[in-house]
């Protein structure tokens, strides 16, 4: 498979399910007694992987590098007091390239600086950023100009921009090869059907040969982001997300969560009646480590024409104004 | 007198004895004896034929593994071995080996470990180095990533013997498949393709009913679905939605299993791991079989529920654990609270042991102690039972007695994915609470069509699935009997299409993998950590697509390789 060629890594391991990729990769390395520093905004699959690893998890505020540094200092202090235990405790950092819940990028250069300073291994989940971010879609490492060999492991799902099934982990052979026997979702499960693997291969080939897709995607994402901001001005709806992300979150500002819930649902229904499809973000609120904000997901892609973007934005503006004006029940 | 002009069904010869005895006792002259269905002949069985002298045998269509005969004289049969009655199922067998062989096996492992440690030393001295075995130079002062035996095993024992595992195939995994030949210049760390392809008889794929084909109605339906619906849904079920064909598939699954409702997911492993936590919480108890699959173990661990393990298929141990659990409750914090519910987790066919779970006894225990039953039919659905409805039909149990029936589409249906079926309330609950429905992708259209069509064929709606089911049953019986006769040690039940053949010694295992490939047979070998250290085995999966000639070729080659390597450990007398 050409994944390792695409990202210039030594080896890649392919899983047959995106959810299982991340949830099996983390417990293959982190065991009881290790420490994992994880962002509070990570997705459910990562949370389950962290739970399955049975390591000690230190959560830091979303995208807050100072908070992470504070936690790392505390850990470094503990290590200085107890060098014997410190020599056996592995340290990991788990972040996402483009966060699913907030549609913003992680501050990778600062995280890499912390990695070298405190000797922490970094795992990046690029499920939403692979094929989206970066000049040729190779992810946040390309976007920030970080050498991909410095990142211990990149995990990604093929179910998003590649439009297939499954997931992969790339990195140095030293790290990634270990999963062939200890990744539960890899060795105790069926492999990817050849149809879907070929579809993914072909998608990668197209990504390499048609870099103009990414230019179009970035243009659409930016115009969508700015257009949504303008469209939702004056209403209680707000846009959340980075300019680079084709996925934007639309939230409703109101103190009462039931009203928020109701308004977001009304927006989805109203747009459905106008032939625009958006969706509510669905979370298992009771199972999530940190309950995420309720939102609607609005997504664009590289193949949307400018007219379609303009039409969509105007419909969203009208629908948002109508829903906002409706009296609360 | 000889039987040159007659063929006898070999399997079930034991039951033939029993039935003939009863027949002679009762003198069933009044019953009509149907015409014979002639199958195979084996004139080597002199012992058996002599004792059945003067008796002409004909096959009874009602019981495939029985023969009934007309008696020409009144000579009674002297052969009174331990035999099963016509309705009794084959017992699970786990032949034990002598203690001194176990000692030899441990010595073999010790020697292998010594070889491994020698390599570690060479590596540290810099003589045998490989970049894939070395930490990144900038990270040399990081805490070492690997420090346990498991990684020593992977890097220094497994890597150089990796050519018998992870073999890439380039055709569909049907009865015959094509393996890409590889070679390694650095002792197993990396492989290069030589460009040659090896056609092998495939006894390693879970292709029980022969649906792993790239032609036929299933493949055609899958291709049509891609034309109209695309490759993948690109969203989770609850957000972007799922295909309407998935609803039809779920209804069909429920109809197939004779239950109220079903829900389908797109990975079998994930179905187990991420749904058990929706059913139990920390105040419940899970009682699981010792040999359960890794997905079930992960699912039970993630549920944060206390887990008790009972010995494999041991009903007395299970009952003891259930009684203690009910009597003492949850002893955590010395509060002895009663458990909210007790969930018994078992599998239909255990994929490493080839054994079938004793479902009627488990259901009886479940009813007696008021517990719930989770049955994982990954390997048994489609492969067992008169109509392929799995272990529930095999034991003639009521499907409504099993609370949660889980299965996968990967084995008998030639697709990917898993399902859970049960009552409507259970499925409605899973639709709301399962993480897979909210966070991960639903089934792809090609998969839905493949499974839908193959299930319709098995049910008889669109073709003759019954023929495949019968062919599988015959193949399984024939193969297992022949292997046992040759002297190989097999585990499990005679009805199970999973045939674990014990090899015991680790280096013999690797040689078996290499020799079988040279003889053009694709066989899967398994060792630690998937099995225990002293029970390394080759796992053979029989398919309905295997013809008798293929099975005979495989048996002949196995016999030859087994003789050369001295792997015929069995001393059992097989009739």
Coordinates of C-alpha atoms in Angstrom, one line a residue, chain B residues 92 125 407:
Chain B
X92 CA -15.4 -32.1 21.9
X125 CA 27.4 -5.3 20.0
X407 CA -22.3 -13.0 14.7

